[in-house]
XYZ file of C-alpha atoms in Angstrom:
254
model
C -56.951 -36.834 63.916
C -60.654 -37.913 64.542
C -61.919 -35.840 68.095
C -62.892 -38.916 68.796
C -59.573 -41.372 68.699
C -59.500 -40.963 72.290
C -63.054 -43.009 73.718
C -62.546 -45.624 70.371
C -59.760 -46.506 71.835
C -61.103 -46.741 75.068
C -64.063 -48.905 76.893
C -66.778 -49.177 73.530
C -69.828 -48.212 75.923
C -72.067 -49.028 73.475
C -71.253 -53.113 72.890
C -70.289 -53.300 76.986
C -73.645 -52.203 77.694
C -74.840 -54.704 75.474
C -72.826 -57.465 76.070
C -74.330 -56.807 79.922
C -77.678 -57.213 79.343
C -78.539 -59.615 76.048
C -77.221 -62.146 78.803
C -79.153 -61.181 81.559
C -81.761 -60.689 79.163
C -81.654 -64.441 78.086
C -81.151 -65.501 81.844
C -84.158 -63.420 82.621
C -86.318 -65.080 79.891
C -85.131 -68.893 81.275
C -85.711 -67.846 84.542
C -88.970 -66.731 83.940
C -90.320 -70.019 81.973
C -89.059 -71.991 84.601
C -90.363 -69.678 87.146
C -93.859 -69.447 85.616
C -93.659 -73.409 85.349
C -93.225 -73.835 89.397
C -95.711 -71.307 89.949
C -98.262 -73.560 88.030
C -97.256 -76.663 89.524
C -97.519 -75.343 92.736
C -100.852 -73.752 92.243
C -102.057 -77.057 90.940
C -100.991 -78.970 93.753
C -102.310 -76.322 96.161
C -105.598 -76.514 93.926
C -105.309 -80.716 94.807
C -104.974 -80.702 98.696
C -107.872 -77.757 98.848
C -110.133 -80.732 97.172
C -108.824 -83.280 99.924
C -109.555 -80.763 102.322
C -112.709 -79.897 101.423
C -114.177 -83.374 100.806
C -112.240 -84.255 103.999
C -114.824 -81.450 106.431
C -118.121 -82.798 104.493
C -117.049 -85.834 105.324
C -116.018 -85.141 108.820
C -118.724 -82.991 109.213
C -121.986 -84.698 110.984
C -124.290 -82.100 109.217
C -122.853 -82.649 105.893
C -125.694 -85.239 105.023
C -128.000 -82.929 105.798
C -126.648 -79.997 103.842
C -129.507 -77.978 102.374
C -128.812 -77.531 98.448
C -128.187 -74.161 98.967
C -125.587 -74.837 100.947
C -123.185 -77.272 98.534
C -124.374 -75.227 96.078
C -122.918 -72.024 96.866
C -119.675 -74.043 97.779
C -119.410 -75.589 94.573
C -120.500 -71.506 92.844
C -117.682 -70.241 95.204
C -114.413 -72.785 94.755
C -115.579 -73.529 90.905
C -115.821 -77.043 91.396
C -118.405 -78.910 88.903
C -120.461 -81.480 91.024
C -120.603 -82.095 95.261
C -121.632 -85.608 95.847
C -122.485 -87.157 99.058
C -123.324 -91.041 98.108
C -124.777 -94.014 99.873
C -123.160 -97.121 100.363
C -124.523 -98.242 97.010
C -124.184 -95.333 95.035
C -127.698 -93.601 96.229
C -126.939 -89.684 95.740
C -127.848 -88.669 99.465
C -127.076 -84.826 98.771
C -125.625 -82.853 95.549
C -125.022 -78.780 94.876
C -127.300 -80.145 92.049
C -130.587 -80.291 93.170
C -131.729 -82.784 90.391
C -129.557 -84.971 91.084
C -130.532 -86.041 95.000
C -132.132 -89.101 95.054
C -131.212 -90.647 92.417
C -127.948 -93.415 91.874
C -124.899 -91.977 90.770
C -124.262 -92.084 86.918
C -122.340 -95.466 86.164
C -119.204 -94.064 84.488
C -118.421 -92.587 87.869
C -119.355 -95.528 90.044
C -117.659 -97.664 88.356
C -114.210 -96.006 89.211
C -115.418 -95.687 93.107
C -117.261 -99.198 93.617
C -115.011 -101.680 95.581
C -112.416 -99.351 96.637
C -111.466 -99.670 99.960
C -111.334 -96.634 102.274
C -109.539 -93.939 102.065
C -109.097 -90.763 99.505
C -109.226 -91.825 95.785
C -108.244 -88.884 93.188
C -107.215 -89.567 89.836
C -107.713 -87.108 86.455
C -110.301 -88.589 84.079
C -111.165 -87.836 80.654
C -114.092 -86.755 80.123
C -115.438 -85.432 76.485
C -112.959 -82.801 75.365
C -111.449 -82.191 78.553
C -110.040 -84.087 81.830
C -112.314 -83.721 85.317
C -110.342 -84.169 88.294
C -112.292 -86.665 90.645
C -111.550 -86.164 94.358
C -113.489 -89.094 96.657
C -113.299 -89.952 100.356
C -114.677 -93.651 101.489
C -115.581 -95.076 105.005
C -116.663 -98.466 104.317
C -117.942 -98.754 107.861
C -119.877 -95.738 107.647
C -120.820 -96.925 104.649
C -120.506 -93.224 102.950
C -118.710 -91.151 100.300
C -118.409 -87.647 99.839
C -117.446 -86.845 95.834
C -115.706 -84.042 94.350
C -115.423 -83.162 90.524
C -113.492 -80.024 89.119
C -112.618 -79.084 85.812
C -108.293 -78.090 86.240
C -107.285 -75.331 84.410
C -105.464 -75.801 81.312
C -101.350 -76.432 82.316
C -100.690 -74.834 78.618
C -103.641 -71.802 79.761
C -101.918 -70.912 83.525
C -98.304 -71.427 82.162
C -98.852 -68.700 79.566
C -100.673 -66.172 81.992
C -98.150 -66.281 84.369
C -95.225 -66.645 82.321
C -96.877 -63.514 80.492
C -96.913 -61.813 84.110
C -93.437 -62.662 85.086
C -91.858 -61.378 81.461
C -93.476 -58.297 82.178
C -92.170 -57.495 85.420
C -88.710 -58.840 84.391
C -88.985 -56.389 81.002
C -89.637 -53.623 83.460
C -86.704 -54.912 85.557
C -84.249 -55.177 82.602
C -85.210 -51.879 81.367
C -84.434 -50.305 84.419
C -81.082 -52.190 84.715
C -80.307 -51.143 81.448
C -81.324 -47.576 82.482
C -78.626 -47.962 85.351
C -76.039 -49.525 83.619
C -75.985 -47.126 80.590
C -76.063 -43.939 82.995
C -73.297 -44.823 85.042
C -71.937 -46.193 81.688
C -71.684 -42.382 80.926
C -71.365 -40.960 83.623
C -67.930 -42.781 84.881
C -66.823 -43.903 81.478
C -68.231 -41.663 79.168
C -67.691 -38.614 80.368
C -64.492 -38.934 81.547
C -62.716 -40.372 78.537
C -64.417 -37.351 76.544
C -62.178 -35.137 78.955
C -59.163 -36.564 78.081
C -59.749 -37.156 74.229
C -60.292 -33.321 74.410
C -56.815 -33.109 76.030
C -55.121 -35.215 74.429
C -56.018 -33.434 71.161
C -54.952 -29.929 72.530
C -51.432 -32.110 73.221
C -51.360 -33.226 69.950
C -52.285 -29.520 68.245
C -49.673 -28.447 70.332
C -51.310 -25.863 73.101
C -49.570 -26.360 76.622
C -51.467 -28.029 79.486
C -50.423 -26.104 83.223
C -49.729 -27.984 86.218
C -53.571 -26.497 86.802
C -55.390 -27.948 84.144
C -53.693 -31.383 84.541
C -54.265 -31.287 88.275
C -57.800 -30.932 87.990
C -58.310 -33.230 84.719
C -56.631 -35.841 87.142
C -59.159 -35.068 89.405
C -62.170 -35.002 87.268
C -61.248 -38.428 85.690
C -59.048 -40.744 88.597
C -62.145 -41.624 90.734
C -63.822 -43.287 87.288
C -60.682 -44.121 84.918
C -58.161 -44.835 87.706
C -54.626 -46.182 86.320
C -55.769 -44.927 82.725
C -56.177 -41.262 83.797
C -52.907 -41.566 86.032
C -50.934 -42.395 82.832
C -52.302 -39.839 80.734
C -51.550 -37.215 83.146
C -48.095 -38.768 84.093
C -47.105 -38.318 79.969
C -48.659 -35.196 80.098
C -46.749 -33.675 82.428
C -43.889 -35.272 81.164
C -44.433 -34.300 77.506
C -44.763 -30.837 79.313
C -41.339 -31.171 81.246
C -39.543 -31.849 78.422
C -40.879 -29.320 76.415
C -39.825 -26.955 79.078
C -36.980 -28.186 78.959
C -36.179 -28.020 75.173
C -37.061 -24.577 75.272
C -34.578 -23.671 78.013
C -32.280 -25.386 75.871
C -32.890 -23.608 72.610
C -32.425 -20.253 74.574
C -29.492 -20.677 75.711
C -27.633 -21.194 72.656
């Protein structure tokens, strides 16, 4: 008889362990995509109402027409937006973080999609060459001024990768540490004790006795993991052992 017979025919560690975490593992990697996908929808949006509130204080802000170029400058440097506009009625460019720009009117492809709109915030994605420019404006036609925002959004395909990159690495770390705990205890409350009783169920089968002690403390050693299975092995045990006794009280009487 193989020393093994005993854990085959028990809990196969090996494809329980397995058939745990290839699961998880595929929940893991859905959950992360779709994870990684929120994240860059709500960084976008995020990325949106900072525009609205940024073009919303230069408008609000009584100083913003006087802005030295240093000053929309560095914001545009700092937030990584492309162009700070603050136009006249008629397109004049009143103030720009692009110093070339001020006093001058405001290029026509971009006037045209701000001229007659009424008041209010206008933002819409534009193409513009190879890439889109978000266009954030803010209109008071009794003030007769606009303040004018362009960015550049980061590629959805770009962010979506980096983060879902980001999240499959923590969740590899995470599955590899489940897998960790899952194959230790694996062997520690399955393993282990079905070893002890393969070895004792081959000294049964060989022939060698088992006391009351040995039993005893195998039940011990293998109940709190195995429960009913260890409870049955030591139950035929001890009665394989009774009637052995028994036989042999038998035999020597006659």
């Amino acid at each position: 008889m193989n020393r093994s017979a005993t854990v085959r025919l028990g809990i196969p560690v090996r494809k329980l362990t397995l058939g745990i975490l290839i699961p998880f593992g595929v929940l893991l990697v859905m959950s992360a995509i779709l994870l990684s996908v929120f994240v860059v929808n709500r960084l976008q949006d995020r990325a949106l109402h900072e525009q609205q509130v940024t073009v919303r204080t230069l408008f609000d802000t009584e100083a913003s027409l006087h802005l030295s170029l240093n000053g929309l400058t560095v914001l545009a440097r700092n937030r990584g937006y492309e162009r700070i506009w603050i136009l006249s009625a008629t397109g004049d460019i009143l103030a720009s973080s692009k110093e070339s720009d001020i006093g001058s009117r405001l290029d026509e492809r971009w006037w045209r999609r701000l001229e007659g709109r009424r008041s209010g915030f206008n933002q819409e994605s534009v193409q513009f060459g190879d890439g889109t420019i978000m266009l954030t404006a803010l209109h008071h036609a009794e003030m007769g001024r606009w303040v004018v925002l362009l960015s550049r959004p980061r590629s959805v395909l770009a962010a979506t990768s980096l983060y879902l990159g980001l999240i499959l690495a923590v969740s590899l770390i995470l599955w590899l540490l489940l897998a960790a705990l899952i194959w230790g205890t694996l062997k520690r409350r399955v393993t282990e004790p079905l070893k002890k009783l393969d070895e004792r169920s081959m000294d049964v089968m060989r022939g060698n006795r088992l006391t009351e002690a040995t039993l005893d403390r195998l039940w011990a050693e293998t109940a709190p993991s195995l429960g009913g299975h260890a409870d049955c092995f030591v139950d035929l045990a001890r009665i394989a052992r009774k009637s052995e006794e028994q036989s042999l009280e038998t035999e020597s009487r006659f």
